[in-house]
Amino acid sequence: MNIDDLIQISNLAVLVPLLPMASFVVLTVFGLYKKSQIASSISIASIFSSFIVSLLLLASLLSEGNVEGNWTWMSISSFTFNIGYTLDPISVLMALLVTSVSLSVQIYSISYMSGDPRYGWYYAAHSIFASSMLALVLTNSLLFLYISWELVGLSSFLLIGFWYEKRSAAEAAKKAFITTRFGDVGLLIAIIMLYLETDTFHIQEIVSNLGMIDGSKLTLIAFLLFLGAMGKSAQIPFHIWLPDAMEGPTPVSALIHAATMVAAGVFLVARLFEIFILQSSVLWFICLVGVSTSILAGFMALGHIDFKKILAYSTVSQLGLMFVALGASGLGHHETYNSPAAGLFHLVTHGYFKALLFLVAGVALHSIHKSSATIYEVRGMRINAPITSIAMLIGALCLIGIPPFSGFFSKEMILAAPLEIGGVGGTLLFLAVLFSCFLSAIYMTRLVLVVVQGDPLVDQGRVTDPPFAMILPIIVLTGTSIISGIVLVGPFNILGFISEGLSFHVDYVLASLSVVIGVGGIIIGLICFNKTDKLSPDVGRYLKPLSVWVDGGFYFDKVTNWMIQKGTLAFANLVAVFDRKIINDLFVDGIGMSPNFMGGLLRVTQTGYIAHYVTILAVSVVILFGIATLA
């Protein structure tokens, strides 16, 4: 890239991931991460600059349309690998989400992480996390997407296990890293298959050449791509890593759940939507996995008492709804839903209000000087933390989908998508999504009741509104949670932004049904739960069989651990037998003993008697003569 290229605003796209990456390099190579104040200043300045550049890219996109940039990365023999960026509605929208949430979280962390001995390293890891995700959403190459994908996984490993001296944190980091590897293998195989079939890693070129790929191969590729998305976005059965990831600092949880790690899977399906839309069987599988995840995670959120883990299960549930929207949009018969708009719309709105809810949880935990706590330990927030309490209430209303908050608009689109499929399948999927929304209203009502309205414990520290550096991001995220839905379907029109010709129209019947479901869930939550989070005896008696399964997390962890332990031990025993009997006994010991064996055979022939030697010679001559005669 030369100076003339930089004159074009669109070519500033390379700066969006490079600025936080430069921050990471400067902080680590020059050892500046050891200087807390300098580290936070450099990191925040870099992500703020990336946010400003992202806004400029939005302006460029609105005026110039989609733009691409490509450069040669490396050449090996006859193979040339390019690196470049794509500026289109999806990439710019994701860049704005990642940079704005990352900026809010980093400012919030100034006070939250103050006094931590690894304060500077925390900001260095934040920088590479943001850089990796930004590179992932902006690249136009599947090869570089995969490299960024793995860097996102590495970054999450570093931040989830930030307090690695705690065994639980170290185990959680390893669990997240290993669990997501299963999906990553599928993604890698799919990328290799696409390259072998199309001879390119360029995403748009691959999409243009989909017709040359055999149908069965394309089905397998689509399934493997979704397998990668399932791992990163914590869909059943890979969801088990996400609740445990709460062992990291709470601002890290906000970043993972709102704009980076878990958003990558949804983005992947949206970016490669043209591949999925050709495979109805895979789209139905996406819908099935998404709705199952959404409902089961909703029940787990309802049954849990750990503040952050309730929000974590909520994230898993909402991600399931995003995948339902993506799958159903691909299956829909109406042209206005033949795009990833609905899933991406909820990804954006959810990113803001889920970041808000996690930062609120951070305020509560920071007040009582703990990294995790049950909802009982932080109840009574309304007394000394009115601003934080209002922010939590607004975040909850966004998640439930009450108008005019952002979640209302994105959830209406999710509800509309299954109806466009038609038939029994579409109807059942629609009812399942409705039930999931109903569950979300109940568990969020329970959470607000206990944390905000509950009576604080006498021997527990009071939750208070935090310092300015923490309250400012909360106020900003509260504002974006309120208006993002209206802004994106109003002046900017996210539907038309992502797919030309689309627009958002309120379906008053569907909107009314959505509100009724949300309000109904709130009423049920108010009836079933009181300030001590106890179910009424009558309700508890009927729900006891279900509560056993919910308390056990539907036994996914136990089954997974059993399979890993049994499978690992069985495989280890098989390898041990093979090693001992085949490798060691037959090959190693066999080769070592063969000279002794041959020596023993020769020793028999060495008797010292001339008569024996003459006899052997005569017999040998006869045998050789016979062989020669037969030949």
XYZ file of C-alpha atoms in Angstrom:
631
model
C 0.000 0.000 0.000
C 1.374 3.437 -0.940
C 0.587 6.953 0.256
C -1.894 7.520 -2.579
C -3.907 4.500 -1.498
C -4.238 5.879 2.022
C -5.934 8.983 0.649
C -9.009 6.831 0.086
C -10.919 6.431 3.325
C -11.799 2.813 2.501
C -8.117 1.812 2.597
C -7.962 2.899 6.216
C -9.678 -0.426 6.907
C -6.284 -2.042 7.471
C -5.763 0.254 10.453
C -8.806 -1.084 12.306
C -7.158 -4.380 13.351
C -3.570 -3.114 13.052
C -3.893 -0.384 15.673
C -4.794 -2.706 18.588
C -2.276 -5.259 17.286
C 0.385 -2.539 17.363
C -0.687 -1.804 20.927
C -0.130 -5.449 21.865
C 3.286 -5.540 20.195
C 4.442 -2.303 21.817
C 3.241 -3.363 25.267
C 4.858 -6.805 25.105
C 8.057 -6.314 23.085
C 9.091 -3.171 24.933
C 7.869 -4.425 28.294
C 5.477 -1.518 28.756
C 2.804 -3.885 30.094
C 4.713 -3.689 33.366
C 3.782 0.006 33.624
C 0.071 0.018 34.407
C -0.854 3.587 33.514
C 1.031 3.568 30.211
C -0.395 0.164 29.266
C -4.025 1.191 29.754
C -3.486 4.508 27.963
C -1.901 2.890 24.893
C -4.528 0.150 24.691
C -7.502 2.504 25.082
C -6.021 4.994 22.608
C -5.580 2.236 20.008
C -9.112 0.868 20.276
C -10.558 4.398 20.321
C -8.660 5.132 17.096
C -10.035 1.925 15.575
C -13.550 3.012 16.546
C -13.082 6.399 14.857
C -11.734 4.716 11.715
C -14.740 2.352 11.751
C -17.058 5.355 11.767
C -15.158 6.771 8.778
C -15.536 3.425 7.018
C -19.280 3.556 7.630
C -19.396 6.976 5.993
C -17.299 5.666 3.097
C -19.562 2.650 2.673
C -22.702 4.782 2.577
C -21.205 7.034 -0.084
C -19.085 4.640 -2.189
C -20.734 1.265 -1.643
C -18.883 -2.021 -1.122
C -15.095 -1.869 -1.515
C -12.305 -4.464 -1.470
C -8.546 -4.204 -1.113
C -6.017 -6.953 -1.873
C -2.256 -7.354 -1.499
C 0.092 -10.265 -1.975
C 0.871 -11.790 1.386
C 3.371 -14.464 0.351
C 4.277 -16.637 -2.618
C 5.405 -20.252 -2.351
C 6.388 -21.829 -5.661
C 3.340 -21.357 -7.915
C 1.022 -20.578 -5.008
C 0.289 -16.951 -4.191
C -1.603 -16.060 -1.033
C -3.328 -12.701 -0.895
C -4.446 -10.715 2.094
C -7.115 -8.075 1.963
C -10.256 -6.580 3.396
C -13.916 -6.393 2.498
C -15.932 -3.318 3.301
C -19.561 -4.285 3.108
C -22.502 -3.811 5.483
C -21.746 -6.970 7.483
C -18.056 -6.254 8.059
C -18.531 -2.560 8.898
C -21.435 -3.301 11.245
C -19.350 -5.906 13.091
C -16.318 -3.602 13.243
C -18.440 -0.902 14.876
C -19.849 -3.390 17.381
C -16.438 -4.817 18.313
C -14.676 -1.469 18.639
C -17.470 0.278 20.578
C -17.971 -2.568 23.071
C -14.203 -3.108 23.448
C -13.698 0.602 24.091
C -16.438 0.632 26.744
C -15.032 -2.460 28.447
C -11.465 -1.128 28.484
C -12.515 2.208 30.008
C -14.594 0.323 32.584
C -11.570 -1.858 33.419
C -9.472 1.136 34.527
C -11.208 1.062 37.914
C -12.318 -2.566 37.941
C -8.784 -3.957 37.468
C -7.039 -1.244 39.468
C -4.497 -2.731 41.838
C -4.211 -6.059 40.022
C -0.542 -7.085 39.774
C -0.972 -7.981 36.082
C -2.952 -4.861 35.194
C -0.751 -4.008 32.195
C -0.771 -7.553 30.822
C -4.574 -7.489 31.044
C -4.651 -4.558 28.616
C -2.095 -6.190 26.320
C -4.291 -9.314 26.096
C -7.336 -7.107 25.491
C -5.556 -5.488 22.554
C -4.756 -8.744 20.774
C -8.295 -9.997 21.492
C -9.871 -6.970 19.808
C -7.349 -7.054 16.956
C -8.002 -10.732 16.232
C -11.771 -10.266 16.111
C -11.513 -7.163 13.929
C -9.230 -8.966 11.479
C -11.710 -11.850 11.396
C -14.688 -9.687 10.454
C -12.845 -7.523 7.899
C -10.790 -10.080 5.970
C -11.839 -11.314 2.534
C -9.743 -14.494 2.754
C -10.813 -17.737 4.411
C -7.173 -18.508 5.165
C -6.677 -15.290 7.092
C -10.128 -15.702 8.635
C -8.979 -19.024 10.072
C -5.740 -17.507 11.394
C -7.763 -14.747 13.073
C -10.258 -17.365 14.303
C -7.485 -19.213 16.118
C -6.036 -15.989 17.517
C -9.474 -15.219 18.966
C -9.376 -18.617 20.674
C -5.868 -17.983 21.992
C -6.852 -14.544 23.285
C -9.881 -15.920 25.105
C -7.649 -18.598 26.650
C -5.310 -15.908 27.993
C -8.136 -13.788 29.427
C -10.348 -16.575 30.808
C -7.295 -17.933 32.615
C -6.050 -14.463 33.557
C -6.035 -15.400 37.252
C -4.294 -18.689 36.454
C -3.093 -19.134 40.026
C -6.684 -20.178 40.764
C -7.064 -23.785 39.658
C -10.670 -23.191 38.582
C -9.587 -20.358 36.254
C -6.801 -22.425 34.711
C -9.175 -25.359 34.195
C -11.833 -23.095 32.662
C -9.315 -21.661 30.184
C -8.207 -25.131 29.131
C -11.803 -26.292 28.858
C -12.722 -23.390 26.569
C -9.629 -23.874 24.430
C -10.024 -27.643 24.039
C -13.814 -27.677 23.578
C -13.735 -25.135 20.769
C -10.949 -27.103 19.029
C -13.473 -29.774 18.008
C -15.397 -27.223 15.997
C -12.204 -25.593 14.706
C -11.086 -28.869 13.131
C -14.353 -28.966 11.185
C -13.856 -25.383 10.019
C -10.286 -26.106 8.889
C -11.364 -29.170 6.889
C -14.153 -27.154 5.253
C -11.734 -24.367 4.264
C -9.298 -26.890 2.770
C -12.124 -28.559 0.823
C -13.301 -25.194 -0.520
C -9.757 -24.368 -1.624
C -9.310 -27.721 -3.362
C -12.616 -27.268 -5.190
C -12.233 -23.603 -6.182
C -8.437 -23.057 -6.079
C -8.843 -19.881 -4.015
C -9.293 -18.653 -0.456
C -11.013 -15.453 -1.569
C -14.521 -15.519 -0.120
C -16.328 -13.799 -2.995
C -14.556 -15.940 -5.596
C -15.541 -19.062 -3.669
C -19.174 -17.906 -3.558
C -19.094 -17.208 -7.307
C -17.817 -20.736 -8.007
C -20.182 -22.691 -5.768
C -21.856 -24.166 -8.857
C -18.712 -26.162 -9.681
C -18.802 -28.020 -6.339
C -20.600 -31.357 -6.142
C -23.826 -31.195 -4.105
C -22.834 -33.845 -1.564
C -19.458 -32.195 -1.025
C -21.107 -28.803 -0.565
C -23.456 -30.300 2.035
C -20.489 -31.690 3.957
C -18.666 -28.357 3.686
C -21.689 -26.455 5.010
C -22.032 -28.891 7.922
C -18.326 -28.602 8.817
C -18.502 -24.809 8.650
C -21.431 -24.842 11.055
C -19.518 -27.232 13.315
C -16.898 -24.510 13.684
C -19.621 -21.972 14.432
C -21.161 -24.294 17.045
C -17.881 -24.479 18.945
C -17.148 -20.760 19.040
C -20.768 -19.731 19.666
C -21.295 -22.367 22.382
C -24.153 -24.344 20.873
C -25.173 -27.671 22.392
C -23.195 -29.842 23.084
C -20.232 -27.431 22.901
C -21.920 -24.926 25.243
C -20.232 -26.417 28.310
C -17.189 -24.115 28.077
C -19.031 -20.796 28.225
C -20.454 -20.824 31.804
C -17.065 -21.925 33.156
C -15.436 -19.037 31.285
C -16.881 -16.767 33.982
C -13.710 -17.505 35.984
C -12.040 -14.640 34.141
C -12.460 -10.974 35.122
C -16.028 -9.761 34.630
C -15.117 -7.196 31.928
C -13.621 -10.092 29.971
C -16.944 -11.904 30.260
C -18.671 -8.818 28.873
C -16.338 -8.752 25.884
C -16.577 -12.491 25.167
C -20.361 -12.562 25.422
C -21.076 -9.358 23.555
C -18.713 -8.743 20.670
C -15.852 -11.198 20.259
C -15.586 -14.932 20.909
C -19.200 -16.077 20.740
C -20.093 -13.569 18.026
C -17.572 -15.214 15.677
C -19.741 -18.275 14.998
C -22.832 -16.255 14.113
C -20.708 -13.979 11.914
C -19.214 -16.984 10.104
C -22.633 -18.325 9.093
C -23.757 -14.839 8.029
C -20.570 -14.201 6.031
C -20.881 -17.534 4.165
C -24.675 -17.418 3.987
C -24.625 -18.102 0.222
C -23.164 -21.549 0.944
C -25.743 -22.416 3.596
C -28.714 -21.167 1.617
C -28.081 -23.905 -0.957
C -28.289 -26.645 1.676
C -31.779 -26.959 3.159
C -30.831 -30.013 5.245
C -28.014 -28.084 6.933
C -30.311 -25.086 7.448
C -32.837 -27.310 9.235
C -30.005 -28.710 11.340
C -28.984 -25.155 12.248
C -32.563 -24.397 13.284
C -32.808 -27.578 15.350
C -29.508 -26.982 17.158
C -30.349 -23.311 17.713
C -33.827 -23.808 19.150
C -32.728 -26.758 21.322
C -29.841 -24.724 22.689
C -32.066 -21.721 23.289
C -34.676 -23.647 25.308
C -32.303 -25.830 27.332
C -30.004 -22.905 28.160
C -33.083 -20.899 29.174
C -33.999 -23.576 31.696
C -30.415 -23.655 33.000
C -30.443 -19.873 33.439
C -33.700 -20.214 35.347
C -32.245 -22.825 37.686
C -28.853 -21.264 38.398
C -27.978 -18.918 41.283
C -24.528 -17.659 40.224
C -24.953 -14.103 38.916
C -22.531 -14.313 35.991
C -23.474 -17.873 35.043
C -27.138 -16.888 34.746
C -26.056 -14.251 32.246
C -23.774 -16.808 30.550
C -26.619 -19.274 30.029
C -28.704 -16.371 28.815
C -26.052 -15.665 26.183
C -26.089 -19.303 25.062
C -29.883 -19.089 24.749
C -29.795 -15.851 22.746
C -27.110 -17.220 20.434
C -29.423 -20.144 19.774
C -32.114 -17.690 18.678
C -29.635 -16.016 16.314
C -28.910 -19.344 14.651
C -32.632 -20.061 14.390
C -33.028 -16.723 12.627
C -30.176 -17.520 10.219
C -31.431 -21.024 9.451
C -35.066 -20.009 9.096
C -34.142 -17.022 6.918
C -32.399 -19.353 4.498
C -35.426 -21.657 4.406
C -38.002 -18.858 4.095
C -39.960 -18.519 0.867
C -40.392 -14.760 1.078
C -37.553 -12.818 -0.553
C -37.347 -10.302 2.287
C -36.123 -13.041 4.644
C -33.659 -14.607 2.225
C -30.731 -12.901 3.998
C -28.833 -13.081 7.316
C -30.320 -9.748 8.414
C -32.484 -11.093 11.258
C -29.653 -13.030 12.922
C -27.184 -10.167 12.583
C -29.727 -7.639 13.848
C -30.125 -9.581 17.097
C -26.355 -10.123 17.304
C -25.851 -6.341 17.360
C -28.631 -5.448 19.787
C -27.725 -8.353 22.050
C -24.078 -7.277 21.994
C -24.930 -3.931 23.572
C -27.434 -5.003 26.224
C -25.486 -8.138 27.205
C -22.308 -6.079 27.639
C -24.397 -3.737 29.796
C -25.694 -6.581 31.985
C -22.220 -8.016 32.530
C -20.789 -4.635 33.475
C -23.655 -4.259 35.946
C -22.700 -7.650 37.390
C -19.128 -6.364 37.607
C -20.302 -3.398 39.692
C -21.981 -5.748 42.142
C -18.963 -8.038 42.411
C -16.548 -5.108 42.665
C -18.571 -3.694 45.566
C -18.298 -6.883 47.610
C -14.701 -7.550 46.482
C -15.359 -10.912 44.840
C -14.781 -12.296 41.334
C -18.002 -14.320 41.446
C -21.043 -14.479 43.684
C -24.569 -15.800 43.890
C -27.497 -13.492 43.300
C -28.263 -13.696 47.037
C -24.939 -12.090 47.929
C -25.524 -8.955 45.862
C -29.251 -8.391 46.343
C -30.634 -5.055 47.389
C -28.832 -3.082 44.669
C -31.603 -0.473 44.537
C -30.670 0.931 47.965
C -27.182 2.313 47.308
C -26.772 1.811 43.549
C -29.758 3.499 41.862
C -27.980 4.221 38.559
C -26.725 0.654 38.259
C -30.174 -0.672 39.194
C -31.854 1.344 36.441
C -29.232 0.149 33.955
C -29.887 -3.471 34.930
C -33.637 -3.025 34.599
C -33.220 -1.538 31.108
C -30.862 -4.343 30.083
C -33.385 -6.909 31.298
C -36.241 -5.240 29.384
C -34.083 -5.246 26.244
C -33.429 -8.964 26.587
C -37.093 -9.726 27.259
C -38.071 -7.703 24.186
C -40.310 -4.993 25.601
C -40.831 -1.959 23.306
C -39.311 0.482 22.603
C -36.064 -1.167 23.697
C -33.749 -2.672 21.090
C -34.474 -6.325 21.808
C -38.102 -5.830 20.811
C -37.219 -5.046 17.191
C -34.660 -7.815 16.702
C -36.817 -10.447 18.415
C -39.778 -9.592 16.190
C -37.629 -10.411 13.165
C -36.561 -13.704 14.749
C -40.203 -14.620 15.354
C -41.136 -13.684 11.792
C -38.446 -15.818 10.150
C -39.938 -19.275 11.021
C -43.370 -18.160 9.825
C -41.904 -17.562 6.368
C -40.983 -21.255 6.146
C -44.595 -22.313 6.358
C -45.911 -25.816 6.991
C -45.787 -27.847 10.172
C -42.032 -27.416 10.563
C -42.194 -23.652 10.424
C -45.105 -23.537 12.866
C -43.401 -25.795 15.398
C -40.207 -23.776 15.116
C -42.162 -20.558 15.674
C -43.848 -21.980 18.801
C -40.486 -23.179 20.143
C -38.990 -19.694 19.658
C -41.993 -18.192 21.443
C -41.443 -20.554 24.355
C -37.769 -19.618 24.529
C -38.710 -15.933 24.659
C -41.180 -16.752 27.427
C -38.423 -18.474 29.420
C -36.102 -15.502 29.000
C -38.775 -13.199 30.447
C -39.145 -15.457 33.500
C -35.457 -15.848 34.345
C -34.700 -12.159 33.797
C -37.627 -11.220 36.050
C -36.278 -13.533 38.715
C -32.800 -12.020 38.354
C -34.036 -8.437 38.696
C -36.325 -9.340 41.594
C -33.523 -10.826 43.645
C -30.624 -8.536 42.742
C -32.448 -5.206 42.589
C -35.483 -5.640 44.822
C -34.250 -8.255 47.275
C -33.350 -7.358 50.852
C -29.554 -7.228 51.309
C -27.875 -9.648 53.668
C -26.922 -8.172 57.012
C -23.351 -9.500 56.962
C -22.706 -8.751 53.313
C -21.180 -5.601 51.809
C -23.649 -3.224 50.157
C -23.623 -2.808 46.384
C -22.942 0.829 45.513
C -22.691 2.826 42.293
C -19.097 2.658 41.031
C -16.517 5.363 40.213
C -16.873 7.516 37.097
C -14.661 5.303 34.895
C -17.038 2.393 35.516
C -20.349 4.231 35.506
C -19.649 6.109 32.236
C -19.492 2.970 30.034
C -22.624 1.682 31.773
C -24.498 4.886 30.945
C -23.282 4.787 27.327
C -24.235 1.127 26.894
C -27.609 1.824 28.481
C -28.192 4.477 25.837
C -27.134 2.223 22.960
C -29.290 -0.606 24.353
C -32.312 1.679 24.296
C -31.866 3.252 20.867
C -29.884 0.750 18.777
C -33.007 -1.049 17.587
C -34.751 2.155 16.529
C -31.621 3.642 14.968
C -30.767 0.562 12.951
C -34.254 0.138 11.492
C -34.847 3.868 11.204
C -32.223 6.217 9.766
C -29.730 3.471 8.870
C -32.215 0.658 8.112
C -30.113 -2.387 8.935
C -32.216 -4.617 6.688
C -31.585 -2.537 3.615
C -28.018 -2.104 4.828
C -27.308 -5.835 4.860
C -29.500 -6.913 1.958
C -30.488 -4.436 -0.714
C -34.172 -3.729 -0.978
C -35.140 -4.964 2.475
C -36.879 -2.795 5.020
C -38.328 -3.241 8.463
C -42.108 -3.200 8.755
C -43.817 -3.728 12.085
C -46.240 -6.641 11.972
C -48.681 -5.470 14.618
C -50.144 -8.924 15.216
C -46.707 -10.475 15.666
C -45.471 -7.498 17.690
C -48.489 -7.744 19.976
C -47.913 -11.461 20.444
C -44.246 -10.825 21.246
C -45.168 -8.232 23.871
C -47.839 -10.495 25.375
C -45.296 -13.316 25.691
C -42.771 -10.978 27.320
C -45.257 -9.428 29.726
C -46.704 -12.869 30.457
C -43.240 -14.130 31.402
C -42.743 -11.137 33.679
C -46.082 -11.781 35.418
C -45.294 -15.483 35.858
C -41.899 -14.543 37.281
C -43.502 -12.136 39.734
C -46.008 -14.766 40.810
C -43.565 -17.674 41.105
C -40.656 -15.913 42.781
C -40.378 -13.637 45.757
C -37.471 -11.639 47.128
C -35.797 -14.710 48.561
C -35.853 -16.474 45.186
C -38.046 -19.276 46.517
C -40.685 -20.875 44.367
C -44.100 -21.140 45.922
C -44.670 -24.683 47.316
C -47.373 -25.529 44.767
C -45.294 -24.464 41.790
C -42.180 -26.127 43.207
C -43.973 -29.453 43.624
C -44.994 -29.570 39.969
C -41.585 -28.489 38.704
C -39.514 -30.765 40.947
C -38.821 -33.449 38.256
C -37.655 -30.755 35.852
C -35.596 -28.995 38.524
C -33.497 -32.137 39.003
C -32.463 -31.987 35.356
C -31.969 -28.227 35.438
C -29.790 -28.376 38.565
C -27.648 -30.959 36.807
C -27.322 -28.808 33.698
C -29.168 -31.566 31.812
C -26.070 -33.668 32.588
C -24.128 -32.418 29.568
C -20.993 -31.901 31.655
C -21.269 -35.292 33.330
C -21.894 -37.132 30.071
C -19.080 -35.269 28.349
C -16.662 -35.951 31.210
C -17.669 -39.619 31.238
C -17.168 -39.934 27.485
C -13.807 -38.184 27.630
C -12.594 -40.186 30.606
C -13.834 -43.537 29.321
C -12.841 -42.812 25.761
C -9.444 -41.474 26.765
C -8.745 -44.398 29.086
C -9.913 -46.941 26.500
C -7.786 -45.340 23.817
C -4.841 -45.042 26.202
C -5.104 -48.741 27.106
C -5.275 -49.675 23.417
C -2.207 -47.569 22.665
C -0.413 -49.055 25.685
C -1.074 -52.630 24.492
C 0.014 -51.718 20.958
C 3.133 -50.057 22.334
C 4.067 -52.946 24.611
C 3.193 -55.903 22.400
C 3.826 -54.603 18.891
C 6.254 -51.702 19.095
C 8.303 -52.751 22.130
C 8.138 -56.568 22.168
C 7.985 -57.266 18.430
C 9.983 -54.455 16.879
C 12.330 -53.017 19.518
C 13.041 -56.167 21.501
C 12.700 -58.340 18.385
C 15.307 -56.377 16.457
C 17.567 -56.376 19.497
C 17.223 -60.138 20.035
C 17.554 -61.133 16.364
C 21.399 -61.267 16.425
C 21.251 -63.590 19.449
C 18.661 -65.736 17.688
C 20.703 -65.968 14.482
C 23.838 -66.589 16.493
C 22.108 -69.468 18.284
C 21.159 -71.050 14.964
C 24.683 -70.757 13.612
C 26.107 -72.051 16.873
C 24.338 -75.393 16.295
C 26.179 -75.868 13.005
C 29.608 -75.222 14.549
C 30.359 -78.647 16.116
C 34.080 -78.890 15.285
C 33.659 -82.290 13.550
C 34.871 -82.498 9.910
C 32.345 -85.237 9.162
C 29.450 -82.911 10.049
C 30.812 -80.170 7.781
C 31.252 -82.620 4.864
C 27.695 -83.889 5.348
C 26.275 -80.337 5.326
C 28.285 -79.519 2.197
C 27.064 -82.641 0.401
C 23.424 -81.989 1.293
C 23.735 -78.361 0.155
C 25.216 -79.456 -3.199
C 22.371 -81.917 -3.735
C 19.728 -79.266 -2.927
C 21.329 -76.716 -5.251
C 21.640 -79.306 -8.031
C 17.977 -80.208 -7.610
C 16.904 -76.572 -7.782
C 19.020 -76.018 -10.910
C 17.567 -79.142 -12.559
C 13.954 -78.065 -11.854
C 14.630 -74.596 -13.167
